[in-house]
């Protein structure tokens, strides 16, 4: 029993889900919507009734009804209905969906189950069809009508074309297919040559709309085949009229037709229309054509008795025809420039003129002729220029004031235009201004002078690095009262133009006034390149080349210099466009800066490349002062050195002279007696070792050893050494000796014959016996009375004996 009780709720839930999912809409609940199709934005009322006894599993529980519009919950009210039913009502005040589904749901065990659904649609009544028109096809006599459908109603709409005769009931003529807005009424429903009423009817659940009723005779709207142009010719000769022959299509020969002719010159985009051509076939004449001009002709027709709604045929295939030529007419607009040609009494003339308009050219102009006198009957004047261009340079006598210009074609020559070579000394205009008139045009305005003006001449020239001359860049304004003119020829955007205006007075030409202008500006193509002109520790002067006019793309309004270092913010300065250099001040010494320039026009700016510079540690003046100071110090040292060289006393004080032994009196000095005791040379001075000024030890002769003399010298008795002392000053003994191990070498210290060893001169003079004629042996011990040798003994005797 426990297991049965535990499984019953699960089975009950499963059975309820299956019943609600599969059979809930079969009687458990129902939804009623009134109405199911409503105008968009209007209110919708719905009701859902749930029968408790039909919803298995909900007989004992409380039924809770909820609503969902598509996937969005909506709230409704619930009440208990008759016979144990539960009723929920729902009102949607504004239904803004064109199509939606409304679900009625019951809640059971925390889940929402759908028991019924209703679909609701909303839209508008059908819109009125517009622009109904019909055409009768003569091949099968079917009447094809077309119209424009109105705005979408968002509802299923049926559209039919209805028609009725004079005494017949309205019938459905045709029904469009596939959502199209045209259909064809068959021949069996039409009444030809009688008035019929035709209209379009559109119907949906919210109403019906009809187009305007069209009352026509089907034959009036018959679509005829276009006529054929047979021939075109100019008649009579030397007039501006043509005769045109045409024929109708084979299916319309029995009809009285009304036709139209249109034509245009090949270079003219607009058509000229000729109406009122009546007849089945034949010829038509028309005048007003230009001479020597190629035209294109086309023709179309319709029934002459048709109403205004009748349909025209298509235009016939085009046919070209060129009218005959005639000699040019009218005057030519001419402009000139003249200047003396050296010392030959000639005048160089640059004559320019405008080609005649097509109406005056009367054909293709073959050339132009310039003469010094007008053409007279039976005699042609001499020609000074004959060209196919619209300019000519020639030389005439300096007294020439008039030349004559004419144009000619295959039919003849025009009357000559007199060109008076006036001097340009008249009154100039007060002011001239040019502003853009478009991307390829310029408006020029000026102030009219006080004197009467017969015409104005405008010249313009594009400014370029390489000077050029545009022969056609000028125009003449014949209206002397005009103060404005529009320039169109040869104007390009982003190009600068020099504009000059000449007033033409009676008998003279005014001095020109000038201005410059752009038809359109933009940022410069590039900025100038910066160059470093001068730099110091706190200032840097920069310079640049002005931009070529080709890359300016407008008037340069300013240059802006930017500079910054790694420790300072970016600073800038604006420079007048007329300048080409700028000095940056207030910089820090020995600092790296990055500098660039920006060029600006009224339409934008362009940055240049960056320039890196490093300020100096010192200014130029400081560097000059430093070099000047060093120079003064050097000059002082040199002067002091020179003084030392010239002043012997100062020289002796700083560099005392050392005695030369060769010139010393030591070699001539002989002591009076040889004392037996050590000579107290230093008694008069302070006790201490002898001061040795200079001792030079020379190498001995090779092969000789000290103490090993030749046998002949051994018997000679050694003479006692004597001290060599010379007193140079009070208390300043100077001692000098050169000691050789084997005799003097390289320099003679005493006159010949000189001894090979140190010896007493007196002893040498007395010694006679016992080999007195030979050299004495070297002493084993230096005498104590010889301070120099004593010093050698004290300071290196061991090395001397060795």
PDB file of C-alpha atoms in Angstrom, residues 395-614:
ATOM      1  CA  UNK A 395      54.029  93.094 -87.689  1.00  0.00           C
ATOM      2  CA  UNK A 396      52.558  96.270 -89.202  1.00  0.00           C
ATOM      3  CA  UNK A 397      53.844  99.811 -89.708  1.00  0.00           C
ATOM      4  CA  UNK A 398      53.879 101.860 -86.525  1.00  0.00           C
ATOM      5  CA  UNK A 399      51.255 104.248 -87.908  1.00  0.00           C
ATOM      6  CA  UNK A 400      48.691 101.440 -88.372  1.00  0.00           C
ATOM      7  CA  UNK A 401      45.580 101.952 -86.263  1.00  0.00           C
ATOM      8  CA  UNK A 402      43.102  99.550 -87.876  1.00  0.00           C
ATOM      9  CA  UNK A 403      43.096  95.958 -89.099  1.00  0.00           C
ATOM     10  CA  UNK A 404      40.197  93.913 -90.472  1.00  0.00           C
ATOM     11  CA  UNK A 405      39.247  90.385 -89.416  1.00  0.00           C
ATOM     12  CA  UNK A 406      36.884  87.995 -91.239  1.00  0.00           C
ATOM     13  CA  UNK A 407      35.888  84.292 -91.112  1.00  0.00           C
ATOM     14  CA  UNK A 408      35.141  82.051 -94.068  1.00  0.00           C
ATOM     15  CA  UNK A 409      33.611  78.617 -94.745  1.00  0.00           C
ATOM     16  CA  UNK A 410      32.826  76.586 -97.829  1.00  0.00           C
ATOM     17  CA  UNK A 411      29.894  78.885 -98.704  1.00  0.00           C
ATOM     18  CA  UNK A 412      31.696  82.227 -98.456  1.00  0.00           C
ATOM     19  CA  UNK A 413      33.376  84.836 -96.277  1.00  0.00           C
ATOM     20  CA  UNK A 414      31.881  87.016 -93.570  1.00  0.00           C
ATOM     21  CA  UNK A 415      31.830  90.790 -93.545  1.00  0.00           C
ATOM     22  CA  UNK A 416      35.089  92.132 -92.029  1.00  0.00           C
ATOM     23  CA  UNK A 417      35.192  93.135 -88.390  1.00  0.00           C
ATOM     24  CA  UNK A 418      37.112  96.379 -87.844  1.00  0.00           C
ATOM     25  CA  UNK A 419      39.668  96.148 -85.026  1.00  0.00           C
ATOM     26  CA  UNK A 420      40.909  99.540 -83.804  1.00  0.00           C
ATOM     27  CA  UNK A 421      44.310  99.404 -82.095  1.00  0.00           C
ATOM     28  CA  UNK A 422      43.609 101.879 -79.295  1.00  0.00           C
ATOM     29  CA  UNK A 423      46.085 102.991 -76.665  1.00  0.00           C
ATOM     30  CA  UNK A 424      45.559 101.749 -73.105  1.00  0.00           C
ATOM     31  CA  UNK A 425      45.586 105.091 -71.359  1.00  0.00           C
ATOM     32  CA  UNK A 426      41.975 105.432 -70.247  1.00  0.00           C
ATOM     33  CA  UNK A 427      40.583 105.692 -66.725  1.00  0.00           C
ATOM     34  CA  UNK A 428      40.948 102.470 -64.695  1.00  0.00           C
ATOM     35  CA  UNK A 429      38.155 100.914 -62.657  1.00  0.00           C
ATOM     36  CA  UNK A 430      37.851 101.685 -58.955  1.00  0.00           C
ATOM     37  CA  UNK A 431      37.798  98.079 -57.752  1.00  0.00           C
ATOM     38  CA  UNK A 432      37.745  94.438 -58.855  1.00  0.00           C
ATOM     39  CA  UNK A 433      36.723  91.337 -56.915  1.00  0.00           C
ATOM     40  CA  UNK A 434      36.497  87.657 -57.854  1.00  0.00           C
ATOM     41  CA  UNK A 435      34.661  84.958 -55.875  1.00  0.00           C
ATOM     42  CA  UNK A 436      33.955  81.270 -56.582  1.00  0.00           C
ATOM     43  CA  UNK A 437      30.925  80.685 -58.748  1.00  0.00           C
ATOM     44  CA  UNK A 438      31.222  76.919 -58.609  1.00  0.00           C
ATOM     45  CA  UNK A 439      33.871  74.259 -58.910  1.00  0.00           C
ATOM     46  CA  UNK A 440      34.625  75.331 -62.502  1.00  0.00           C
ATOM     47  CA  UNK A 441      33.571  78.994 -62.575  1.00  0.00           C
ATOM     48  CA  UNK A 442      34.348  82.393 -61.065  1.00  0.00           C
ATOM     49  CA  UNK A 443      32.110  85.387 -60.503  1.00  0.00           C
ATOM     50  CA  UNK A 444      33.848  88.712 -61.200  1.00  0.00           C
ATOM     51  CA  UNK A 445      32.427  91.957 -59.799  1.00  0.00           C
ATOM     52  CA  UNK A 446      33.619  95.513 -60.340  1.00  0.00           C
ATOM     53  CA  UNK A 447      32.596  99.111 -59.816  1.00  0.00           C
ATOM     54  CA  UNK A 448      31.432 100.969 -62.914  1.00  0.00           C
ATOM     55  CA  UNK A 449      33.488 104.093 -63.754  1.00  0.00           C
ATOM     56  CA  UNK A 450      31.978 107.547 -64.138  1.00  0.00           C
ATOM     57  CA  UNK A 451      32.776 107.731 -67.854  1.00  0.00           C
ATOM     58  CA  UNK A 452      30.490 105.781 -70.229  1.00  0.00           C
ATOM     59  CA  UNK A 453      31.832 102.350 -71.166  1.00  0.00           C
ATOM     60  CA  UNK A 454      31.100 100.579 -74.442  1.00  0.00           C
ATOM     61  CA  UNK A 455      32.318  97.115 -73.354  1.00  0.00           C
ATOM     62  CA  UNK A 456      34.586  95.260 -70.950  1.00  0.00           C
ATOM     63  CA  UNK A 457      37.323  92.717 -71.645  1.00  0.00           C
ATOM     64  CA  UNK A 458      38.158  90.085 -69.021  1.00  0.00           C
ATOM     65  CA  UNK A 459      41.474  88.231 -69.110  1.00  0.00           C
ATOM     66  CA  UNK A 460      42.487  85.378 -66.805  1.00  0.00           C
ATOM     67  CA  UNK A 461      45.619  83.285 -66.627  1.00  0.00           C
ATOM     68  CA  UNK A 462      46.444  80.334 -64.427  1.00  0.00           C
ATOM     69  CA  UNK A 463      49.406  81.033 -62.144  1.00  0.00           C
ATOM     70  CA  UNK A 464      52.109  78.399 -62.576  1.00  0.00           C
ATOM     71  CA  UNK A 465      55.805  77.988 -61.887  1.00  0.00           C
ATOM     72  CA  UNK A 466      56.430  77.872 -65.629  1.00  0.00           C
ATOM     73  CA  UNK A 467      54.816  80.911 -67.227  1.00  0.00           C
ATOM     74  CA  UNK A 468      52.419  80.172 -70.031  1.00  0.00           C
ATOM     75  CA  UNK A 469      49.833  82.014 -72.082  1.00  0.00           C
ATOM     76  CA  UNK A 470      46.259  80.941 -72.722  1.00  0.00           C
ATOM     77  CA  UNK A 471      45.056  82.525 -75.957  1.00  0.00           C
ATOM     78  CA  UNK A 472      41.426  81.658 -75.261  1.00  0.00           C
ATOM     79  CA  UNK A 473      41.329  82.787 -71.618  1.00  0.00           C
ATOM     80  CA  UNK A 474      39.474  86.055 -72.209  1.00  0.00           C
ATOM     81  CA  UNK A 475      35.959  87.187 -72.913  1.00  0.00           C
ATOM     82  CA  UNK A 476      34.214  90.393 -73.916  1.00  0.00           C
ATOM     83  CA  UNK A 477      31.162  91.801 -72.157  1.00  0.00           C
ATOM     84  CA  UNK A 478      29.240  93.892 -74.686  1.00  0.00           C
ATOM     85  CA  UNK A 479      26.959  95.431 -72.069  1.00  0.00           C
ATOM     86  CA  UNK A 480      28.653  98.630 -70.934  1.00  0.00           C
ATOM     87  CA  UNK A 481      26.353  98.887 -67.900  1.00  0.00           C
ATOM     88  CA  UNK A 482      27.300  95.445 -66.563  1.00  0.00           C
ATOM     89  CA  UNK A 483      29.144  95.150 -63.253  1.00  0.00           C
ATOM     90  CA  UNK A 484      29.383  91.339 -63.039  1.00  0.00           C
ATOM     91  CA  UNK A 485      30.559  88.553 -65.298  1.00  0.00           C
ATOM     92  CA  UNK A 486      30.839  84.766 -64.994  1.00  0.00           C
ATOM     93  CA  UNK A 487      34.037  83.045 -66.126  1.00  0.00           C
ATOM     94  CA  UNK A 488      33.598  79.398 -67.138  1.00  0.00           C
ATOM     95  CA  UNK A 489      36.251  78.567 -69.730  1.00  0.00           C
ATOM     96  CA  UNK A 490      39.327  76.750 -68.447  1.00  0.00           C
ATOM     97  CA  UNK A 491      38.638  77.176 -64.720  1.00  0.00           C
ATOM     98  CA  UNK A 492      39.824  74.274 -62.572  1.00  0.00           C
ATOM     99  CA  UNK A 493      39.560  73.846 -58.778  1.00  0.00           C
ATOM    100  CA  UNK A 494      42.605  74.336 -56.532  1.00  0.00           C
ATOM    101  CA  UNK A 495      44.310  76.504 -59.163  1.00  0.00           C
ATOM    102  CA  UNK A 496      45.111  80.201 -58.753  1.00  0.00           C
ATOM    103  CA  UNK A 497      44.103  82.597 -61.507  1.00  0.00           C
ATOM    104  CA  UNK A 498      45.245  86.124 -62.226  1.00  0.00           C
ATOM    105  CA  UNK A 499      42.297  88.147 -63.500  1.00  0.00           C
ATOM    106  CA  UNK A 500      42.509  91.468 -65.347  1.00  0.00           C
ATOM    107  CA  UNK A 501      39.651  93.728 -66.425  1.00  0.00           C
ATOM    108  CA  UNK A 502      39.904  96.378 -69.175  1.00  0.00           C
ATOM    109  CA  UNK A 503      37.170  98.983 -69.687  1.00  0.00           C
ATOM    110  CA  UNK A 504      36.656  99.986 -73.333  1.00  0.00           C
ATOM    111  CA  UNK A 505      35.800 103.660 -73.756  1.00  0.00           C
ATOM    112  CA  UNK A 506      34.954 105.552 -76.870  1.00  0.00           C
ATOM    113  CA  UNK A 507      38.332 106.055 -78.537  1.00  0.00           C
ATOM    114  CA  UNK A 508      40.544 104.524 -75.829  1.00  0.00           C
ATOM    115  CA  UNK A 509      41.112 101.508 -73.586  1.00  0.00           C
ATOM    116  CA  UNK A 510      41.296 101.885 -69.816  1.00  0.00           C
ATOM    117  CA  UNK A 511      44.249 100.854 -67.698  1.00  0.00           C
ATOM    118  CA  UNK A 512      43.539  97.345 -66.375  1.00  0.00           C
ATOM    119  CA  UNK A 513      42.900  96.373 -62.753  1.00  0.00           C
ATOM    120  CA  UNK A 514      43.979  92.996 -61.415  1.00  0.00           C
ATOM    121  CA  UNK A 515      43.008  90.425 -58.797  1.00  0.00           C
ATOM    122  CA  UNK A 516      43.589  86.744 -58.005  1.00  0.00           C
ATOM    123  CA  UNK A 517      41.074  84.040 -57.117  1.00  0.00           C
ATOM    124  CA  UNK A 518      40.431  80.314 -56.630  1.00  0.00           C
ATOM    125  CA  UNK A 519      37.221  78.569 -57.674  1.00  0.00           C
ATOM    126  CA  UNK A 520      37.732  76.070 -54.845  1.00  0.00           C
ATOM    127  CA  UNK A 521      40.384  75.666 -52.133  1.00  0.00           C
ATOM    128  CA  UNK A 522      41.709  72.803 -50.030  1.00  0.00           C
ATOM    129  CA  UNK A 523      44.609  72.121 -47.675  1.00  0.00           C
ATOM    130  CA  UNK A 524      48.094  72.487 -49.190  1.00  0.00           C
ATOM    131  CA  UNK A 525      49.544  69.373 -50.790  1.00  0.00           C
ATOM    132  CA  UNK A 526      52.597  69.684 -48.554  1.00  0.00           C
ATOM    133  CA  UNK A 527      54.201  72.056 -46.060  1.00  0.00           C
ATOM    134  CA  UNK A 528      57.545  73.859 -46.524  1.00  0.00           C
ATOM    135  CA  UNK A 529      60.779  72.181 -45.463  1.00  0.00           C
ATOM    136  CA  UNK A 530      62.423  73.821 -42.458  1.00  0.00           C
ATOM    137  CA  UNK A 531      66.121  74.747 -42.437  1.00  0.00           C
ATOM    138  CA  UNK A 532      68.214  75.836 -39.460  1.00  0.00           C
ATOM    139  CA  UNK A 533      69.711  79.249 -40.147  1.00  0.00           C
ATOM    140  CA  UNK A 534      71.254  80.083 -36.769  1.00  0.00           C
ATOM    141  CA  UNK A 535      71.215  78.593 -33.280  1.00  0.00           C
ATOM    142  CA  UNK A 536      72.447  79.648 -29.837  1.00  0.00           C
ATOM    143  CA  UNK A 537      71.848  78.479 -26.300  1.00  0.00           C
ATOM    144  CA  UNK A 538      68.439  80.209 -26.039  1.00  0.00           C
ATOM    145  CA  UNK A 539      67.400  81.014 -29.602  1.00  0.00           C
ATOM    146  CA  UNK A 540      67.059  79.249 -32.939  1.00  0.00           C
ATOM    147  CA  UNK A 541      66.348  80.967 -36.247  1.00  0.00           C
ATOM    148  CA  UNK A 542      64.539  78.891 -38.881  1.00  0.00           C
ATOM    149  CA  UNK A 543      63.936  79.579 -42.562  1.00  0.00           C
ATOM    150  CA  UNK A 544      61.994  77.899 -45.357  1.00  0.00           C
ATOM    151  CA  UNK A 545      61.347  78.228 -49.049  1.00  0.00           C
ATOM    152  CA  UNK A 546      57.876  79.544 -49.996  1.00  0.00           C
ATOM    153  CA  UNK A 547      55.557  76.855 -51.336  1.00  0.00           C
ATOM    154  CA  UNK A 548      55.190  76.663 -55.123  1.00  0.00           C
ATOM    155  CA  UNK A 549      51.805  77.883 -56.234  1.00  0.00           C
ATOM    156  CA  UNK A 550      50.976  74.462 -57.732  1.00  0.00           C
ATOM    157  CA  UNK A 551      50.920  72.823 -54.280  1.00  0.00           C
ATOM    158  CA  UNK A 552      49.306  75.653 -52.303  1.00  0.00           C
ATOM    159  CA  UNK A 553      45.741  74.690 -53.386  1.00  0.00           C
ATOM    160  CA  UNK A 554      44.516  78.022 -52.014  1.00  0.00           C
ATOM    161  CA  UNK A 555      45.656  81.265 -50.474  1.00  0.00           C
ATOM    162  CA  UNK A 556      48.138  80.588 -47.649  1.00  0.00           C
ATOM    163  CA  UNK A 557      46.610  82.313 -44.624  1.00  0.00           C
ATOM    164  CA  UNK A 558      49.398  81.569 -42.144  1.00  0.00           C
ATOM    165  CA  UNK A 559      52.326  79.393 -41.174  1.00  0.00           C
ATOM    166  CA  UNK A 560      52.399  77.871 -37.689  1.00  0.00           C
ATOM    167  CA  UNK A 561      55.669  76.781 -36.052  1.00  0.00           C
ATOM    168  CA  UNK A 562      55.499  74.070 -33.364  1.00  0.00           C
ATOM    169  CA  UNK A 563      58.406  73.110 -31.084  1.00  0.00           C
ATOM    170  CA  UNK A 564      58.818  70.903 -28.010  1.00  0.00           C
ATOM    171  CA  UNK A 565      61.463  69.117 -25.992  1.00  0.00           C
ATOM    172  CA  UNK A 566      61.290  66.033 -23.823  1.00  0.00           C
ATOM    173  CA  UNK A 567      60.719  68.140 -20.716  1.00  0.00           C
ATOM    174  CA  UNK A 568      58.479  70.925 -22.050  1.00  0.00           C
ATOM    175  CA  UNK A 569      55.027  71.044 -23.585  1.00  0.00           C
ATOM    176  CA  UNK A 570      54.416  71.835 -27.222  1.00  0.00           C
ATOM    177  CA  UNK A 571      54.611  75.561 -27.963  1.00  0.00           C
ATOM    178  CA  UNK A 572      53.555  77.264 -31.178  1.00  0.00           C
ATOM    179  CA  UNK A 573      53.678  80.592 -32.969  1.00  0.00           C
ATOM    180  CA  UNK A 574      51.727  81.851 -35.983  1.00  0.00           C
ATOM    181  CA  UNK A 575      53.742  83.497 -38.746  1.00  0.00           C
ATOM    182  CA  UNK A 576      52.532  85.860 -41.458  1.00  0.00           C
ATOM    183  CA  UNK A 577      52.455  84.084 -44.848  1.00  0.00           C
ATOM    184  CA  UNK A 578      54.631  86.805 -46.379  1.00  0.00           C
ATOM    185  CA  UNK A 579      57.568  85.822 -44.140  1.00  0.00           C
ATOM    186  CA  UNK A 580      60.014  82.995 -44.790  1.00  0.00           C
ATOM    187  CA  UNK A 581      61.920  82.914 -41.485  1.00  0.00           C
ATOM    188  CA  UNK A 582      61.171  82.857 -37.774  1.00  0.00           C
ATOM    189  CA  UNK A 583      63.274  83.009 -34.584  1.00  0.00           C
ATOM    190  CA  UNK A 584      62.292  80.823 -31.625  1.00  0.00           C
ATOM    191  CA  UNK A 585      63.327  82.457 -28.360  1.00  0.00           C
ATOM    192  CA  UNK A 586      63.383  81.334 -24.747  1.00  0.00           C
ATOM    193  CA  UNK A 587      64.981  77.927 -25.395  1.00  0.00           C
ATOM    194  CA  UNK A 588      67.018  76.091 -22.791  1.00  0.00           C
ATOM    195  CA  UNK A 589      70.769  75.571 -23.280  1.00  0.00           C
ATOM    196  CA  UNK A 590      72.080  72.197 -24.439  1.00  0.00           C
ATOM    197  CA  UNK A 591      68.559  70.810 -25.027  1.00  0.00           C
ATOM    198  CA  UNK A 592      67.162  68.761 -27.915  1.00  0.00           C
ATOM    199  CA  UNK A 593      64.050  70.171 -29.596  1.00  0.00           C
ATOM    200  CA  UNK A 594      61.776  68.855 -32.337  1.00  0.00           C
ATOM    201  CA  UNK A 595      60.315  71.506 -34.622  1.00  0.00           C
ATOM    202  CA  UNK A 596      57.813  71.328 -37.502  1.00  0.00           C
ATOM    203  CA  UNK A 597      55.826  73.799 -39.576  1.00  0.00           C
ATOM    204  CA  UNK A 598      52.150  73.773 -40.601  1.00  0.00           C
ATOM    205  CA  UNK A 599      50.849  75.583 -43.696  1.00  0.00           C
ATOM    206  CA  UNK A 600      47.188  76.651 -43.640  1.00  0.00           C
ATOM    207  CA  UNK A 601      44.589  77.826 -46.138  1.00  0.00           C
ATOM    208  CA  UNK A 602      40.956  78.718 -45.587  1.00  0.00           C
ATOM    209  CA  UNK A 603      40.032  75.088 -46.354  1.00  0.00           C
ATOM    210  CA  UNK A 604      42.554  73.166 -44.222  1.00  0.00           C
ATOM    211  CA  UNK A 605      46.116  72.710 -42.972  1.00  0.00           C
ATOM    212  CA  UNK A 606      49.042  70.409 -43.706  1.00  0.00           C
ATOM    213  CA  UNK A 607      51.948  69.541 -41.373  1.00  0.00           C
ATOM    214  CA  UNK A 608      55.541  69.321 -42.537  1.00  0.00           C
ATOM    215  CA  UNK A 609      58.321  66.943 -41.553  1.00  0.00           C
ATOM    216  CA  UNK A 610      60.015  67.316 -38.172  1.00  0.00           C
ATOM    217  CA  UNK A 611      63.389  69.044 -37.718  1.00  0.00           C
ATOM    218  CA  UNK A 612      65.598  68.079 -34.760  1.00  0.00           C
ATOM    219  CA  UNK A 613      67.942  70.674 -33.302  1.00  0.00           C
ATOM    220  CA  UNK A 614      70.112  70.988 -30.182  1.00  0.00           C
TER     221      UNK A 614
END
